[in-house]
mmCIF file with all atom_site columns, C-alpha atoms in Angstrom:
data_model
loop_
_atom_site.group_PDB
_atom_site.id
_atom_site.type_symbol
_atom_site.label_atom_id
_atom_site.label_alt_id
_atom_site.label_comp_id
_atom_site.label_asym_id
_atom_site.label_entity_id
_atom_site.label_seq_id
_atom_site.pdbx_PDB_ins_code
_atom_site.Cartn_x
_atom_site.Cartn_y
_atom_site.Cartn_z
_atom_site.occupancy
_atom_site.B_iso_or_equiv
_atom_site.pdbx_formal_charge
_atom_site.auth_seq_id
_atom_site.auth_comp_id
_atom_site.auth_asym_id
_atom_site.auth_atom_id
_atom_site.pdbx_PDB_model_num
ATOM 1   C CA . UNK C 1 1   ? 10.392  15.234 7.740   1.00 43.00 ? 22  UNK C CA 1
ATOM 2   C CA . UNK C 1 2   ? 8.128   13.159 5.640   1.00 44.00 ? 23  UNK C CA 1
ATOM 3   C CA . UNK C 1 3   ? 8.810   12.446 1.570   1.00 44.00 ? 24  UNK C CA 1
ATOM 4   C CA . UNK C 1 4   ? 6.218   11.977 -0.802  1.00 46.00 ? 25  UNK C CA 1
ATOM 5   C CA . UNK C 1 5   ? 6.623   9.231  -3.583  1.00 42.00 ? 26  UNK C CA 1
ATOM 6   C CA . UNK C 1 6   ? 6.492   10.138 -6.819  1.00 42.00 ? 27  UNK C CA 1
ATOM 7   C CA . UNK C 1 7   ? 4.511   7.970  -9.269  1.00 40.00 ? 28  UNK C CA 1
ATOM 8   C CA . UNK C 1 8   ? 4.948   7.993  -12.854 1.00 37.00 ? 29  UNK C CA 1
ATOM 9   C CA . UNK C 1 9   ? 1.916   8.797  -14.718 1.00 40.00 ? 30  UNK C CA 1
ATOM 10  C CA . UNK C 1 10  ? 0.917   5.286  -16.032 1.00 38.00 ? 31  UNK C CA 1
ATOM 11  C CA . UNK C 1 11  ? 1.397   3.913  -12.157 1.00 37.00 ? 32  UNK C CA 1
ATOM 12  C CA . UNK C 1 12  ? -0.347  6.573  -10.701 1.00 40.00 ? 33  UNK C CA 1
ATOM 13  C CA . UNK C 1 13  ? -3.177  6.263  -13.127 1.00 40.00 ? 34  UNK C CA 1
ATOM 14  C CA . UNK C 1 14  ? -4.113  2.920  -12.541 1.00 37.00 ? 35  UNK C CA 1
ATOM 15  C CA . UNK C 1 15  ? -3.810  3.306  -8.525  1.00 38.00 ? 36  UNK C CA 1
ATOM 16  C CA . UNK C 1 16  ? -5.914  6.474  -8.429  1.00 40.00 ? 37  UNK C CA 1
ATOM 17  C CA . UNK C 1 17  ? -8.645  4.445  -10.562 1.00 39.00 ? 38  UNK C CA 1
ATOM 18  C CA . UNK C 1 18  ? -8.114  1.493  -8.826  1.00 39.00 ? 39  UNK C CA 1
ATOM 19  C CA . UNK C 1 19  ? -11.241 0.676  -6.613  1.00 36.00 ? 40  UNK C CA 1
ATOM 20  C CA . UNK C 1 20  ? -10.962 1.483  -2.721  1.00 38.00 ? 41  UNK C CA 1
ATOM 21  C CA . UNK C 1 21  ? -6.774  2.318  -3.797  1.00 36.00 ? 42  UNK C CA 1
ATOM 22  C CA . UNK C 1 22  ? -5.437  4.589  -0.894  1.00 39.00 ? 43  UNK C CA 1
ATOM 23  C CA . UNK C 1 23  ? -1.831  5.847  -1.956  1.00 37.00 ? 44  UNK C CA 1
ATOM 24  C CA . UNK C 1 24  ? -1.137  6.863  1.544   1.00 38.00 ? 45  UNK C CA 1
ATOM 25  C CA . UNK C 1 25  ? -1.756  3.596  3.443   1.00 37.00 ? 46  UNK C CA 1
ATOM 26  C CA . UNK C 1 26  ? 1.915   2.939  4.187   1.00 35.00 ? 47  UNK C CA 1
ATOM 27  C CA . UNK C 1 27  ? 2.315   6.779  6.012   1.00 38.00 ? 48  UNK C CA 1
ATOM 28  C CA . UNK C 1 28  ? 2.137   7.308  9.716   1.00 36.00 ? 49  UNK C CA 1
ATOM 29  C CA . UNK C 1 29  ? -0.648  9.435  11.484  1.00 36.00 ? 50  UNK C CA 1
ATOM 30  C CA . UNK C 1 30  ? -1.115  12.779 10.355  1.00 38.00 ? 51  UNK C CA 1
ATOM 31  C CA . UNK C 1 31  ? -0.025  13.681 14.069  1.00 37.00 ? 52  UNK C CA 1
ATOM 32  C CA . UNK C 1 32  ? 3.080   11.780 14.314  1.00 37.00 ? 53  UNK C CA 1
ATOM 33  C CA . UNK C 1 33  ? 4.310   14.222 11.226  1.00 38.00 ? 54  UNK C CA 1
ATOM 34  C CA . UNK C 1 34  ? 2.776   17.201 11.596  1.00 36.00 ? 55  UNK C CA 1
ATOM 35  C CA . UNK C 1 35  ? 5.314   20.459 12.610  1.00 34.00 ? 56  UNK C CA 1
ATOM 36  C CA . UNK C 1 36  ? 3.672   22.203 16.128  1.00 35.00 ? 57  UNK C CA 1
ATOM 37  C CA . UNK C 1 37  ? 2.645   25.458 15.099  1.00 34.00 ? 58  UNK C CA 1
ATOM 38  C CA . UNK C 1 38  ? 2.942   27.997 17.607  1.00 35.00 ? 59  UNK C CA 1
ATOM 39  C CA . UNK C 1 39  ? -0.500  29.332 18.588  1.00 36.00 ? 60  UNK C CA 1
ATOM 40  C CA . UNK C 1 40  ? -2.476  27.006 16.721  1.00 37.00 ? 61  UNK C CA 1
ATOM 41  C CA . UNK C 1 41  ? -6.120  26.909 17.197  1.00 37.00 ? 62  UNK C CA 1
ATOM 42  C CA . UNK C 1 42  ? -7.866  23.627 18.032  1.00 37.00 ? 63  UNK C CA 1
ATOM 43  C CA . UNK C 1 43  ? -10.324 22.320 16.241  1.00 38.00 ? 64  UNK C CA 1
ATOM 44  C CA . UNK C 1 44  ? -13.127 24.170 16.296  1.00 38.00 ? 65  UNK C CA 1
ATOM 45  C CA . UNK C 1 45  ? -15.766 21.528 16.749  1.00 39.00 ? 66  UNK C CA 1
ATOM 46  C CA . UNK C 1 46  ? -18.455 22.758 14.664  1.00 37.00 ? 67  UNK C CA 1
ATOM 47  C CA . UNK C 1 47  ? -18.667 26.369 17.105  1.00 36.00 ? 68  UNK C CA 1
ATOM 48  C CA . UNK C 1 48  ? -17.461 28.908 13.986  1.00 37.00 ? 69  UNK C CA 1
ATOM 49  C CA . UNK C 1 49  ? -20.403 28.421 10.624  1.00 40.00 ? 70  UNK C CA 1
ATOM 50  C CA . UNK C 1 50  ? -18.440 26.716 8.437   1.00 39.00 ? 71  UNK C CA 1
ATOM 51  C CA . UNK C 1 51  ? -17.965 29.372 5.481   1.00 43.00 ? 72  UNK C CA 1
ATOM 52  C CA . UNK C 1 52  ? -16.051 31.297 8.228   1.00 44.00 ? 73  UNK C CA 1
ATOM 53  C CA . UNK C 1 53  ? -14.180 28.368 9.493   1.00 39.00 ? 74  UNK C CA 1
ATOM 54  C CA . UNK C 1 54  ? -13.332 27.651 5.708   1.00 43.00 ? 75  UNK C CA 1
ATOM 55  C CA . UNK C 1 55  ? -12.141 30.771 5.253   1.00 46.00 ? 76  UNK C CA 1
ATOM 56  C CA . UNK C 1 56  ? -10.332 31.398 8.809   1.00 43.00 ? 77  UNK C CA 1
ATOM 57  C CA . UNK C 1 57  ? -8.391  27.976 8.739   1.00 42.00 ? 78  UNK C CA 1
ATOM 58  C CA . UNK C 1 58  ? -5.285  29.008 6.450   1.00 45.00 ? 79  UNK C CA 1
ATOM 59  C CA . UNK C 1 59  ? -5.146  32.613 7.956   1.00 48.00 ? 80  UNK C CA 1
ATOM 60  C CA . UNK C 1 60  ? -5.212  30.740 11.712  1.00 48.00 ? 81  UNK C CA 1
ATOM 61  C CA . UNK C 1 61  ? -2.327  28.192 10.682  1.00 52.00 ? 82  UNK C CA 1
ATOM 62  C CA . UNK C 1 62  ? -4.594  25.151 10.747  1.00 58.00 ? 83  UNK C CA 1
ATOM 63  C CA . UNK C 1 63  ? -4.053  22.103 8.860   1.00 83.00 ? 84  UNK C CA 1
ATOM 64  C CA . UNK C 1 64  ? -7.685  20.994 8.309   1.00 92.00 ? 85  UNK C CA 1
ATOM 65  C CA . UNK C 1 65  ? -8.065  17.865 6.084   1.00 94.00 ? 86  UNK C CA 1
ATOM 66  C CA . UNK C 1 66  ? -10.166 17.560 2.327   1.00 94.00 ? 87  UNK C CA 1
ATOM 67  C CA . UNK C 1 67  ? -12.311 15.375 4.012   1.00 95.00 ? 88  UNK C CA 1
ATOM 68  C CA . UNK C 1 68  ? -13.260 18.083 6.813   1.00 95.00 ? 89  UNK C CA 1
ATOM 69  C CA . UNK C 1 69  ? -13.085 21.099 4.337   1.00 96.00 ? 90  UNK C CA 1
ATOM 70  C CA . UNK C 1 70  ? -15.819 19.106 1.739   1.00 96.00 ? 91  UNK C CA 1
ATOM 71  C CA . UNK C 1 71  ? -18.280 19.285 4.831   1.00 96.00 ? 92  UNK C CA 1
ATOM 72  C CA . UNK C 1 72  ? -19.087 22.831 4.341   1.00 96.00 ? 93  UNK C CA 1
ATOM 73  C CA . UNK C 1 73  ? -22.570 23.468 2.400   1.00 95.00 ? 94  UNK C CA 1
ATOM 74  C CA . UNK C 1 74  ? -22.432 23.298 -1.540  1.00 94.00 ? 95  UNK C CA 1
ATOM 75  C CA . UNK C 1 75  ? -21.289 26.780 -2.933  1.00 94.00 ? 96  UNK C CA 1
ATOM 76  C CA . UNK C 1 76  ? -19.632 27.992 0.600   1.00 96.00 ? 97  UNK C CA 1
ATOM 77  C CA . UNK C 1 77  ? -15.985 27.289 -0.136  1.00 97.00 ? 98  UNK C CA 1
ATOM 78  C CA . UNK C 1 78  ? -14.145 30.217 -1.326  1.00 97.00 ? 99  UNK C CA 1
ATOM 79  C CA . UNK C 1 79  ? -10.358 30.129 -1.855  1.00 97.00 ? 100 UNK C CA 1
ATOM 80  C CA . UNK C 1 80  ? -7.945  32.500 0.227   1.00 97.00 ? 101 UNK C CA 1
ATOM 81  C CA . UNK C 1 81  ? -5.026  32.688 -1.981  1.00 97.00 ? 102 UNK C CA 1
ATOM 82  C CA . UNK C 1 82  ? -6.643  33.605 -5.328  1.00 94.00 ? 103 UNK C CA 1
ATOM 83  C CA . UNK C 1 83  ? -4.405  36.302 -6.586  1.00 94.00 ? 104 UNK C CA 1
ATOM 84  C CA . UNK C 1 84  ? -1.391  35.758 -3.307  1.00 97.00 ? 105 UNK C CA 1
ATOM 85  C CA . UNK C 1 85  ? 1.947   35.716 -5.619  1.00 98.00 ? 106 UNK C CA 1
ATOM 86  C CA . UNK C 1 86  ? 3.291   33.132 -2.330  1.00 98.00 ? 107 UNK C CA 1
ATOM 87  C CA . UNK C 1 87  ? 1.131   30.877 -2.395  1.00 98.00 ? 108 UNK C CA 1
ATOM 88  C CA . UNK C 1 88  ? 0.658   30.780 -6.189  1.00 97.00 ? 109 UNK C CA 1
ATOM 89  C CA . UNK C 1 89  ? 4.239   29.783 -6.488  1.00 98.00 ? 110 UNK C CA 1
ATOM 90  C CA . UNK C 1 90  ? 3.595   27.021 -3.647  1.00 98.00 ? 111 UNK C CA 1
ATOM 91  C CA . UNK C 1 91  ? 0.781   25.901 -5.438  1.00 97.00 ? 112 UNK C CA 1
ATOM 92  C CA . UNK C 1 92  ? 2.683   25.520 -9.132  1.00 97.00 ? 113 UNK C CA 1
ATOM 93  C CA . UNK C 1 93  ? 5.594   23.168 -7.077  1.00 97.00 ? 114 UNK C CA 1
ATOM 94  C CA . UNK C 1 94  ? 2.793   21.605 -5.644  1.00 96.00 ? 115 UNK C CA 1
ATOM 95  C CA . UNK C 1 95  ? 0.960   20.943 -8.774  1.00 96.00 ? 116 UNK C CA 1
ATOM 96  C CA . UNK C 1 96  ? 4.172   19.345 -9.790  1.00 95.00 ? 117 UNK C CA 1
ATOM 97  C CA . UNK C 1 97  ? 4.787   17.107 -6.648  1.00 94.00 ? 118 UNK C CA 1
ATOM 98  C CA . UNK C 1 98  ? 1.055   16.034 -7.221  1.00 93.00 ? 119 UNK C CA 1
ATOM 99  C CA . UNK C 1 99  ? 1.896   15.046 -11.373 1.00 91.00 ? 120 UNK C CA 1
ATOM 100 C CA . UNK C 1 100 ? -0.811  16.711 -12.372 1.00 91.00 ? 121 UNK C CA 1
ATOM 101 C CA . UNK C 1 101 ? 0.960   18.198 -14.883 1.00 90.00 ? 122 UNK C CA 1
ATOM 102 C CA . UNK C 1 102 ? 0.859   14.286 -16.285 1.00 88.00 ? 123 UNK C CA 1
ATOM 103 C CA . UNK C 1 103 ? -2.395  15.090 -16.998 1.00 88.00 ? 124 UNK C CA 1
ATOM 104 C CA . UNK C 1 104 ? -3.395  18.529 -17.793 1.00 91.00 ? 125 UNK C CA 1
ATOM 105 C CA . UNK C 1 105 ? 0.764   19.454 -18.611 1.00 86.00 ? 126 UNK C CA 1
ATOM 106 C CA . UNK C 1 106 ? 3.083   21.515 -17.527 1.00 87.00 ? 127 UNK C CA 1
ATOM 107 C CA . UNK C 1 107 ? 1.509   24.856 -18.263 1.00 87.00 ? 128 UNK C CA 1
ATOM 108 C CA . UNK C 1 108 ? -1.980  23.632 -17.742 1.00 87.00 ? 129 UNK C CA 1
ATOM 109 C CA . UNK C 1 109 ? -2.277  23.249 -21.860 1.00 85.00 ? 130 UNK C CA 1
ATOM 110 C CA . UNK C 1 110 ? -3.856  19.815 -21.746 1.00 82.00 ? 131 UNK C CA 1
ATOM 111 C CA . UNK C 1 111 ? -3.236  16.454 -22.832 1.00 79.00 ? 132 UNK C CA 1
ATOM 112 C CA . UNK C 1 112 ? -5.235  13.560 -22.146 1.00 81.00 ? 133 UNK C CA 1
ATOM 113 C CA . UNK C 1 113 ? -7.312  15.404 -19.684 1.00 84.00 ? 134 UNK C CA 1
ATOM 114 C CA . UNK C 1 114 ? -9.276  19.488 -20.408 1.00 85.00 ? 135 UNK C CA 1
ATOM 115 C CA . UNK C 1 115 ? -6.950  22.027 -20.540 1.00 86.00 ? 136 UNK C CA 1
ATOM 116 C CA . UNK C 1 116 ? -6.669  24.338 -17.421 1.00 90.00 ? 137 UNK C CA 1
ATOM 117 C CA . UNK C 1 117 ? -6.261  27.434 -19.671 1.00 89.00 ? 138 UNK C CA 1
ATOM 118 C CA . UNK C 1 118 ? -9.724  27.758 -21.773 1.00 85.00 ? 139 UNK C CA 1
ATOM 119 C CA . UNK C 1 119 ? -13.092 28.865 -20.325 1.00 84.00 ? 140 UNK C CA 1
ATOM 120 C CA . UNK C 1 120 ? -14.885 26.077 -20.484 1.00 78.00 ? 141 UNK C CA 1
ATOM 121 C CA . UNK C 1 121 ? -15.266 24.275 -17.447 1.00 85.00 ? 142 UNK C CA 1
ATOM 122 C CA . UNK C 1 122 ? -17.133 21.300 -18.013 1.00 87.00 ? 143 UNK C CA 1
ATOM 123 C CA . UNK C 1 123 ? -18.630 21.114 -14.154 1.00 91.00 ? 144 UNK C CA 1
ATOM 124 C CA . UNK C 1 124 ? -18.337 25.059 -13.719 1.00 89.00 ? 145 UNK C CA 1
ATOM 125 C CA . UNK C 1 125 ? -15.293 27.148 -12.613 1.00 91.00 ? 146 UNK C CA 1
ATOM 126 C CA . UNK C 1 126 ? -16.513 28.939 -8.959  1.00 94.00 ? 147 UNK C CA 1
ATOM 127 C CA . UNK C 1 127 ? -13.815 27.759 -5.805  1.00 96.00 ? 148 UNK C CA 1
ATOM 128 C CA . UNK C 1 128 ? -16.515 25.549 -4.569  1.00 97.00 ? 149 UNK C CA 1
ATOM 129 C CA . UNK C 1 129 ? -16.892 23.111 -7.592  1.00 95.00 ? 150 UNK C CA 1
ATOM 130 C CA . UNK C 1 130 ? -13.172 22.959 -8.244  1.00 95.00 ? 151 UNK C CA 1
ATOM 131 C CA . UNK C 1 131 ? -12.500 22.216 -5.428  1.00 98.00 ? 152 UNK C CA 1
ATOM 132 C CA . UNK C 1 132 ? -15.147 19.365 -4.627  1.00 97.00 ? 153 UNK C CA 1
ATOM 133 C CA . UNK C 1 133 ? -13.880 18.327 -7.817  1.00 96.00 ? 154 UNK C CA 1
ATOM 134 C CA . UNK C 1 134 ? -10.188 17.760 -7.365  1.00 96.00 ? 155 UNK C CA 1
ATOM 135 C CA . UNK C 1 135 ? -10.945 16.173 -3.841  1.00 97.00 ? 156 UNK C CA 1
ATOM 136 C CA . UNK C 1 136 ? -13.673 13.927 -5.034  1.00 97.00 ? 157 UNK C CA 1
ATOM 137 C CA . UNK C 1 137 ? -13.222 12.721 -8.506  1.00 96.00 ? 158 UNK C CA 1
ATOM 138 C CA . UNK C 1 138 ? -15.683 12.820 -11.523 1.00 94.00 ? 159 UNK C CA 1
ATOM 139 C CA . UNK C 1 139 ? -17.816 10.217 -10.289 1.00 95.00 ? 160 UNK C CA 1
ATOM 140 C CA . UNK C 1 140 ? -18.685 11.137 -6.396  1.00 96.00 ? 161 UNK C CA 1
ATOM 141 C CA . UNK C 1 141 ? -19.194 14.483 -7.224  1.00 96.00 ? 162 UNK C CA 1
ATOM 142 C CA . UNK C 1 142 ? -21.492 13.398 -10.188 1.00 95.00 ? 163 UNK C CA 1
ATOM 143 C CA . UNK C 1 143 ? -23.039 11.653 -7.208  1.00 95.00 ? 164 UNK C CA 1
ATOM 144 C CA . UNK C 1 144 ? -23.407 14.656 -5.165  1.00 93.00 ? 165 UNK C CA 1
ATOM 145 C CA . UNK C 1 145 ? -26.045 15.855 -8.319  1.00 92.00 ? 166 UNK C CA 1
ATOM 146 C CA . UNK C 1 146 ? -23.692 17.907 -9.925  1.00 92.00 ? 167 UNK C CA 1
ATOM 147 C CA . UNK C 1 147 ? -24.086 17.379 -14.031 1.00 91.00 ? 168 UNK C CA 1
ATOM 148 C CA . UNK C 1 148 ? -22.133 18.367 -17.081 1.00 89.00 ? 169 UNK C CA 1
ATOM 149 C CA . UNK C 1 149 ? -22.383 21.990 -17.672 1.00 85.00 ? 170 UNK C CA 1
ATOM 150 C CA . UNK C 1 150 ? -20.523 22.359 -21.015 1.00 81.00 ? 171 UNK C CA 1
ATOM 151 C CA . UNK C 1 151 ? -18.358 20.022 -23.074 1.00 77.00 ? 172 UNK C CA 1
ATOM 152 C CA . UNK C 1 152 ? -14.840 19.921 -24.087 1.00 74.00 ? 173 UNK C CA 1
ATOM 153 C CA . UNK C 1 153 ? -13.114 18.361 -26.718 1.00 74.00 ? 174 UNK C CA 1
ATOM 154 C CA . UNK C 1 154 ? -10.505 16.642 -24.228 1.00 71.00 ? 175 UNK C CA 1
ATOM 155 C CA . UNK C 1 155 ? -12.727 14.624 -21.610 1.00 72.00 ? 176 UNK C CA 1
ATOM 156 C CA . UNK C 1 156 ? -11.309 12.144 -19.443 1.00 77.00 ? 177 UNK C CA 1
ATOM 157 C CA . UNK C 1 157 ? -12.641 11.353 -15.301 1.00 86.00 ? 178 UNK C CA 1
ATOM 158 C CA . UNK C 1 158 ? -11.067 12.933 -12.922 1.00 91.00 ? 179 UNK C CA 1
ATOM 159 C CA . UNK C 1 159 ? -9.755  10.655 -9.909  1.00 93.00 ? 180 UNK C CA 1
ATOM 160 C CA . UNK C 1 160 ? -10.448 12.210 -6.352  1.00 95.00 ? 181 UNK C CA 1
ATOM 161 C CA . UNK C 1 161 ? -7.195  13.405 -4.405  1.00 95.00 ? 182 UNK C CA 1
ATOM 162 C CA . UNK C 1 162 ? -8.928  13.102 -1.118  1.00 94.00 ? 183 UNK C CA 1
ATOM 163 C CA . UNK C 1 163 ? -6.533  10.798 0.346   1.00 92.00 ? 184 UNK C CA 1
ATOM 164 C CA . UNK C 1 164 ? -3.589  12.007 -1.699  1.00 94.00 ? 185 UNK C CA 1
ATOM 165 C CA . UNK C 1 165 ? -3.334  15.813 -1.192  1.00 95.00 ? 186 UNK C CA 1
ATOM 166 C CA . UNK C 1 166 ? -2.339  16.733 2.533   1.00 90.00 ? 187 UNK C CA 1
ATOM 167 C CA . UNK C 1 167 ? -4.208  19.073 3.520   1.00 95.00 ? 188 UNK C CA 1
ATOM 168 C CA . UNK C 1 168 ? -7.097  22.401 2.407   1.00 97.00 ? 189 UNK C CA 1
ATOM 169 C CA . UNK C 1 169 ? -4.294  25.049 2.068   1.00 97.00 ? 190 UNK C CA 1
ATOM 170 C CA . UNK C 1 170 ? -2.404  22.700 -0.487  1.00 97.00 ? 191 UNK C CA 1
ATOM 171 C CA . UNK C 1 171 ? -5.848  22.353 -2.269  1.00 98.00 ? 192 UNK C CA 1
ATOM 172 C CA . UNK C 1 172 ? -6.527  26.346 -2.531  1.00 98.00 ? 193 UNK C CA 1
ATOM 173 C CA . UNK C 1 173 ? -2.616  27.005 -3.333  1.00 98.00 ? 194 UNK C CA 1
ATOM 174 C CA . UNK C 1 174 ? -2.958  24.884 -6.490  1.00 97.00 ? 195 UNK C CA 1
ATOM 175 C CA . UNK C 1 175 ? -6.175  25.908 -7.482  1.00 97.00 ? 196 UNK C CA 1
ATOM 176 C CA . UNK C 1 176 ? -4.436  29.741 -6.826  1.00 97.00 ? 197 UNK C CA 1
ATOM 177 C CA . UNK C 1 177 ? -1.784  28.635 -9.418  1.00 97.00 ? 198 UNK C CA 1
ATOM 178 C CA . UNK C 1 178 ? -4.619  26.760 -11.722 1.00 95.00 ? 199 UNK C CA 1
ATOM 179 C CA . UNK C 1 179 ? -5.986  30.476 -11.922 1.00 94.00 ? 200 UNK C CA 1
ATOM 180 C CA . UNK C 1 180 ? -2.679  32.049 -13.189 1.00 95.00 ? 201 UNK C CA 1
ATOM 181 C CA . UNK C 1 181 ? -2.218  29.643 -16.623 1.00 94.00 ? 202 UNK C CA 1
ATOM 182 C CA . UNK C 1 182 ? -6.309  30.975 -17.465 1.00 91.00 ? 203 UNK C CA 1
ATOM 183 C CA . UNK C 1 183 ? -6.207  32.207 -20.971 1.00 91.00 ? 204 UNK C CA 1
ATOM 184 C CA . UNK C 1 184 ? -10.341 32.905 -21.244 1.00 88.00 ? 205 UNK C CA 1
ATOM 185 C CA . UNK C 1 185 ? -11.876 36.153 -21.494 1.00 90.00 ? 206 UNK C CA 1
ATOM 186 C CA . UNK C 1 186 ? -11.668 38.004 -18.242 1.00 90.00 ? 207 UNK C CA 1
ATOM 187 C CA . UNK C 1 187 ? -15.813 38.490 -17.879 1.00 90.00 ? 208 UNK C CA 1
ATOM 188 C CA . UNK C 1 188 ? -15.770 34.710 -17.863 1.00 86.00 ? 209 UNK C CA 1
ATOM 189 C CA . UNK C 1 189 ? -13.795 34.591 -14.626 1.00 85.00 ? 210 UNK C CA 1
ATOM 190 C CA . UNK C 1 190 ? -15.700 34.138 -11.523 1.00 85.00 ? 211 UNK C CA 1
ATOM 191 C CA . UNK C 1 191 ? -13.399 33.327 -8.943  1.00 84.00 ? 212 UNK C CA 1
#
């Protein structure tokens, strides 16, 4: 069994800004911790399109890394557990573990970084872009083309968790529980 560190805010601020930072360098492989699940798939080495490997991976047990998930084509990535009462509740203790309630708070209300509740999204809302934008940070996904769709009146960069959260099911089970604290009109969803 593996434990996570948690950083206070101010720490964990200046380490996920800090240039080339990686939070993880003291942990052992990936491998070395991982649980064997019974019946797992191997990787699929590029053989499945990748929307349908994106979207099988969770339902087939796999454990497929950020950094493999963000290869899939711009717009393909489409969460699995949108609406899944499980893994919203795995995705709110997750949230937690993460601190990224030290940001956005508890319920998602704000702070020093946009709210979580509102409609406006100031990169867009769709799976895709939130996730590419919780794995990469403000800055490489600015980097990727994507621009400033809106404005908010709380605006502060958002580091990249690419070598901080686990794995793509953690990813979609917070964004799942990022969905439940929306407080926007309902024909402004598109998730």
């Amino acid at each position: 069994m593996r434990l996570k560190l948690i950083i206070t805010l101010p720490i964990a601020m200046v380490l996920a800004f800090g240039a080339g930072t990686d939070l993880r360098a003291n942990e052992p492989p990936k491998a070395a911790d991982a649980p064997a699940a019974a019946g797992a798939a191997p990787e699929n080495g590029g053989a499945k399109p990748v929307a349908e490997a994106a979207a099988a991976a969770p339902a087939a047990g796999a454990a497929r890394t950020l950094a493999d998930a963000l290869k899939a084509e711009k717009g393909t990535l489409k969460n699995p557990f949108t609406d899944n009462p499980e893994a919203i509740a795995e995705g709110k203790k997750i949230y937690f573990n993460y601190s990224c309630n030290g940001c956005h708070g508890g319920g998602g209300g704000g702070g020093m970084c946009p709210p979580l509740t509102n409609e406006v999204w100031i990169y867009g809302s769709d799976d895709d872009t939130m996730f590419r934008l919780i794995a990469m940070g403000t800055k490489d996904l600015q980097a990727l083309g994507y621009t400033r769709k809106r404005t908010e009146s709380v605006k502060g960069p958002m580091p990249g968790y690419l070598e901080i959260i686990d794995t793509e099911e953690e990813l979609w089970k917070i964004i799942a529980f990022i969905r439940t604290v929306y407080a926007g009109r309902p024909e402004k969803r598109d998730w």
